PDB file of C-alpha atoms in Angstrom:
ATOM      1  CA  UNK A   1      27.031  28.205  41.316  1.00 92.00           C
ATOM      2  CA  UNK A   2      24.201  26.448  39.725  1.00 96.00           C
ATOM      3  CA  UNK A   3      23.877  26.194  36.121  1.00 97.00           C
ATOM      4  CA  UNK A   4      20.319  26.189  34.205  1.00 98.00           C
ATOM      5  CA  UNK A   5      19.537  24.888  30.396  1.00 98.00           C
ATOM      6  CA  UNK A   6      16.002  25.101  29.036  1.00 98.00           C
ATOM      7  CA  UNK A   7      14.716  23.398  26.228  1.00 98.00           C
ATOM      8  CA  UNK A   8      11.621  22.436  24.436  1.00 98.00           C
ATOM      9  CA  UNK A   9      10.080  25.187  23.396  1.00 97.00           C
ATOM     10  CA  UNK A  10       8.951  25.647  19.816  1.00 97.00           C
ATOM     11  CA  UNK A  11       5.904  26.577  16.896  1.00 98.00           C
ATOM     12  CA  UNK A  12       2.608  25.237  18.162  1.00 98.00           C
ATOM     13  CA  UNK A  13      -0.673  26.196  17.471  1.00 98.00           C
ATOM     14  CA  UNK A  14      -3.610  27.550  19.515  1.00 98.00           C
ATOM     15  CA  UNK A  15      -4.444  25.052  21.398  1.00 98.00           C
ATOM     16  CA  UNK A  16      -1.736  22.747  21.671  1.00 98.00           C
ATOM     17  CA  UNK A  17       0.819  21.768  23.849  1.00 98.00           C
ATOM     18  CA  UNK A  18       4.663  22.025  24.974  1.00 98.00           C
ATOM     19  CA  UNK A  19       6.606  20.656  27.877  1.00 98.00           C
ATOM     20  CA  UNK A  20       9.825  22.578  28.624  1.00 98.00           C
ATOM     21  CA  UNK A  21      12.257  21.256  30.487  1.00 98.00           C
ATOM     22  CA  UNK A  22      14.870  22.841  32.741  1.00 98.00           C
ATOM     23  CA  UNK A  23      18.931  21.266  33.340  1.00 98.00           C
ATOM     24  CA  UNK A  24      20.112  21.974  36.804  1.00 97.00           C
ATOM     25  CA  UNK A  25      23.946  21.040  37.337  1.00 96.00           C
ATOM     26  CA  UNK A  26      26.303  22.259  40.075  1.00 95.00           C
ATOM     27  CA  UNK A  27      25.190  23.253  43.475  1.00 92.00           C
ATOM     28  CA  UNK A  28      21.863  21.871  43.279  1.00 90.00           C
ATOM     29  CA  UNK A  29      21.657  21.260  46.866  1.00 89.00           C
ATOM     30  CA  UNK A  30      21.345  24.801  47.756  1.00 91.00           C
ATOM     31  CA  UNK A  31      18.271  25.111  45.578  1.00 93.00           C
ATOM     32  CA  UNK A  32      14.941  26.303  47.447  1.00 95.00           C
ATOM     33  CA  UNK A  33      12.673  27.404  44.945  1.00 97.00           C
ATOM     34  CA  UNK A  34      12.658  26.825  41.199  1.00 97.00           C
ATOM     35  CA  UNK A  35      10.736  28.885  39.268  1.00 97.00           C
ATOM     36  CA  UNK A  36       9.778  29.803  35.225  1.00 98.00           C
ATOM     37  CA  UNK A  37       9.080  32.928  33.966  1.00 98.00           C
ATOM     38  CA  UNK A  38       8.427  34.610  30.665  1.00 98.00           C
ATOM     39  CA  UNK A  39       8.990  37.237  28.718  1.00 98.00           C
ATOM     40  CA  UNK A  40       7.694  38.703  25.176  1.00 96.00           C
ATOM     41  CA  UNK A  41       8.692  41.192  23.329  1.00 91.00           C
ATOM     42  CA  UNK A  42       8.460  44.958  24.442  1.00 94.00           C
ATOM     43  CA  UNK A  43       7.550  43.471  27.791  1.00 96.00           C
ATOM     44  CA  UNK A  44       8.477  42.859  31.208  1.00 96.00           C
ATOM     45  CA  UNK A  45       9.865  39.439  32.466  1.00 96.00           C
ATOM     46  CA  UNK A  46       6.914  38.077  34.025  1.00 97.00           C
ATOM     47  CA  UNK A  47       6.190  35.316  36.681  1.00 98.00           C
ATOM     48  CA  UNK A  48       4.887  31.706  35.497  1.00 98.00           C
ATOM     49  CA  UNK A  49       5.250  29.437  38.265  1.00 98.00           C
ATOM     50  CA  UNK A  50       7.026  28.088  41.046  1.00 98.00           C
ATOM     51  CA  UNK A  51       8.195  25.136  42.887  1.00 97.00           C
ATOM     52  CA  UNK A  52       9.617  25.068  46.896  1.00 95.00           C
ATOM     53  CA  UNK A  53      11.796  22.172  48.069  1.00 92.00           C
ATOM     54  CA  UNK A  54       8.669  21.420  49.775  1.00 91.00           C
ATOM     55  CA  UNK A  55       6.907  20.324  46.841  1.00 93.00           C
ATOM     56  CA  UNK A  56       4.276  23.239  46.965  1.00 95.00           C
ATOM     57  CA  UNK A  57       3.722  24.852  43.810  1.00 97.00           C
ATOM     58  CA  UNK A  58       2.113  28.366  43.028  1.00 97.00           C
ATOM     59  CA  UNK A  59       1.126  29.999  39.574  1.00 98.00           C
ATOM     60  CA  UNK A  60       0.530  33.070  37.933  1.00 98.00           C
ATOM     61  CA  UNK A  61      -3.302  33.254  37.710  1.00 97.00           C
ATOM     62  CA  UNK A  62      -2.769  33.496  33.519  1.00 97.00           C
ATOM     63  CA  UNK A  63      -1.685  30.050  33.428  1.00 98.00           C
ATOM     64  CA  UNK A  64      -3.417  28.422  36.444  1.00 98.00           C
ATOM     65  CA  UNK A  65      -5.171  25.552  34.946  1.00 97.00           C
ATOM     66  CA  UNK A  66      -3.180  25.413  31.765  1.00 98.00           C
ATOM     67  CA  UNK A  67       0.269  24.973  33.375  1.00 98.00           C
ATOM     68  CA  UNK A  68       1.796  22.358  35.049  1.00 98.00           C
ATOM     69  CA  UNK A  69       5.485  22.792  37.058  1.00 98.00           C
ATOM     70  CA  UNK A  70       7.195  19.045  38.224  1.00 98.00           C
ATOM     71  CA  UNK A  71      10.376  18.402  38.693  1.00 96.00           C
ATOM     72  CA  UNK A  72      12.540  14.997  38.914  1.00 95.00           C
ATOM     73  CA  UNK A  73      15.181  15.768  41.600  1.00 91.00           C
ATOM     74  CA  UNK A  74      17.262  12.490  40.412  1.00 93.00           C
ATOM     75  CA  UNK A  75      17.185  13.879  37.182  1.00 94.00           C
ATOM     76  CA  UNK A  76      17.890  17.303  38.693  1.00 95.00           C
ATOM     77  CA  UNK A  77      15.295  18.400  35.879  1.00 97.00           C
ATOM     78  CA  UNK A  78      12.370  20.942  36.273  1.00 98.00           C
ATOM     79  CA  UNK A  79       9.594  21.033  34.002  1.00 98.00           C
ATOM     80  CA  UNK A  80       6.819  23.059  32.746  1.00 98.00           C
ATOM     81  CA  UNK A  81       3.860  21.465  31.001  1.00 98.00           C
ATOM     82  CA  UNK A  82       1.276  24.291  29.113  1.00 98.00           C
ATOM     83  CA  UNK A  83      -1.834  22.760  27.570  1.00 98.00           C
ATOM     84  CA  UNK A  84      -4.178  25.140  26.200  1.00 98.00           C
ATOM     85  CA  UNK A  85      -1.920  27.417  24.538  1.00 98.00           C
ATOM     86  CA  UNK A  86      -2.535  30.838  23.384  1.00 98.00           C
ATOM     87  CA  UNK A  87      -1.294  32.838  21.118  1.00 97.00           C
ATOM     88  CA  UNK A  88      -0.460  35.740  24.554  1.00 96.00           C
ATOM     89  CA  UNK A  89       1.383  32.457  25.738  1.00 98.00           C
ATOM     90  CA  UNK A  90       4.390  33.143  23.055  1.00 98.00           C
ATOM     91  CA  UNK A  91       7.294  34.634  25.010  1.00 98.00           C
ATOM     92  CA  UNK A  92      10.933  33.416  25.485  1.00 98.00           C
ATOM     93  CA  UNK A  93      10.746  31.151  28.468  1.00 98.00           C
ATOM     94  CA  UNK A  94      13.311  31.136  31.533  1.00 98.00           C
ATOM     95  CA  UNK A  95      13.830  28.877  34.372  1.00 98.00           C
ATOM     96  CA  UNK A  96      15.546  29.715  37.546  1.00 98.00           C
ATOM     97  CA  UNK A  97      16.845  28.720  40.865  1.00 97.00           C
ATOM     98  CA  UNK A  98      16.384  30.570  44.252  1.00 97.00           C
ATOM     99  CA  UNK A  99      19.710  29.729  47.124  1.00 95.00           C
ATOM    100  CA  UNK A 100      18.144  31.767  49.514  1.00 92.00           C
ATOM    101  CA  UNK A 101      15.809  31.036  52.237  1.00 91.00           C
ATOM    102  CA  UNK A 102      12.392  30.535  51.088  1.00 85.00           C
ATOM    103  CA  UNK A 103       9.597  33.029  51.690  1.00 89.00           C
ATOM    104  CA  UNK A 104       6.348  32.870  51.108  1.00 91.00           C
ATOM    105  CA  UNK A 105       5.080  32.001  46.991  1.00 90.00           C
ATOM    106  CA  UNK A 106       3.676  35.415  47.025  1.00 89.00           C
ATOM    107  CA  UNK A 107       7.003  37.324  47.938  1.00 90.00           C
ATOM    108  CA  UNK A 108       9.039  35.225  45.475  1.00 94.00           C
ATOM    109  CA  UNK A 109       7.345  36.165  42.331  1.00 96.00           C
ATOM    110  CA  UNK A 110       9.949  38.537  40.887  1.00 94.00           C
ATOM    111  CA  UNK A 111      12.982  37.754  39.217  1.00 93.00           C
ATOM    112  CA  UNK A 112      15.212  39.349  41.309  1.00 94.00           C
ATOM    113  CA  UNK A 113      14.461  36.874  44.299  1.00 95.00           C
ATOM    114  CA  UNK A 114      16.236  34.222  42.002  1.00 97.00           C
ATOM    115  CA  UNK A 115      19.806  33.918  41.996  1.00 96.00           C
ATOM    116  CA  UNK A 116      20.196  31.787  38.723  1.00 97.00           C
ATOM    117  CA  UNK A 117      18.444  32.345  35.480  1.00 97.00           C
ATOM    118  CA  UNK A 118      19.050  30.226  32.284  1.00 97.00           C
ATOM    119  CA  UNK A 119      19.175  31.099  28.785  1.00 97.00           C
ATOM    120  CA  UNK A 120      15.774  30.930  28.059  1.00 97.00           C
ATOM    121  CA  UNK A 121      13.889  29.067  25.171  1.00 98.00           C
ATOM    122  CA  UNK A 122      11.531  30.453  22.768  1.00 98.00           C
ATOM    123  CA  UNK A 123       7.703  29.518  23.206  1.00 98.00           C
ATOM    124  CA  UNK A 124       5.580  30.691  19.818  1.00 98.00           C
ATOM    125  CA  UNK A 125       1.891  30.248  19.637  1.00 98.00           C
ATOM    126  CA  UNK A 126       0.419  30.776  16.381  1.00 97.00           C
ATOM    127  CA  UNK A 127      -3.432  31.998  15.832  1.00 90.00           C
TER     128      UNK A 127
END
């Protein structure tokens, strides 16, 4: 099993920034793809962004340009850095771990491809 914590989110104004970060424990190893998503309310979970073991990253085109996913594998920490935020950027934020082979960014955009899923931390942007 691999366990996930965010934190970080928070009240910022348009505008302004947040770094989240994500806690990995347990069977890290098996991890091939950590990703974020989002979701506000009366809305579907939707896809942020993505890192592969590889180091590639891919983003939803929303936040391309305005988001930023790293991760510091000694740490066994994930990140997600949004400048520029928006008031459309408030949504509880989720981070969450793939075990199974990795496919192609594209195909991996859904939550379901994700085996793990933390509790999620709230993002608010006000106008």
């Amino acid at each position: 099993q691999v366990q996930l914590v965010e934190s970080g989110g928070g009240l910022v104004q348009t505008g302004g920034s947040l770094r989240l970060s994500c806690a990995a424990s347990g069977r890290t190893f098996r991890v091939t793809v950590m990703g974020w998503f989002r979701q506000a309310p009366g809305k579907e979970r939707e896809f942020v962004a993505l890192m592969r073991n590889d180091g590639d990253t891919y983003y939803a085109d929303i936040v391309k340009g305005r988001f930023t996913i790293s991760r510091d594998n000694d740490k066994n920490m994930v990140y997600l850095q949004m400048n520029s935020l928006k008031p459309e950027d408030t949504a509880v934020y989720y981070c969450a771990a793939r075990l199974d082979p990795v496919l192609p960014s594209t195909q991996i955009t859904r939550s379901y491809a994700y085996n793990y899923r933390g509790q999620g931390t709230q993002v608010t942007v006000s106008s």
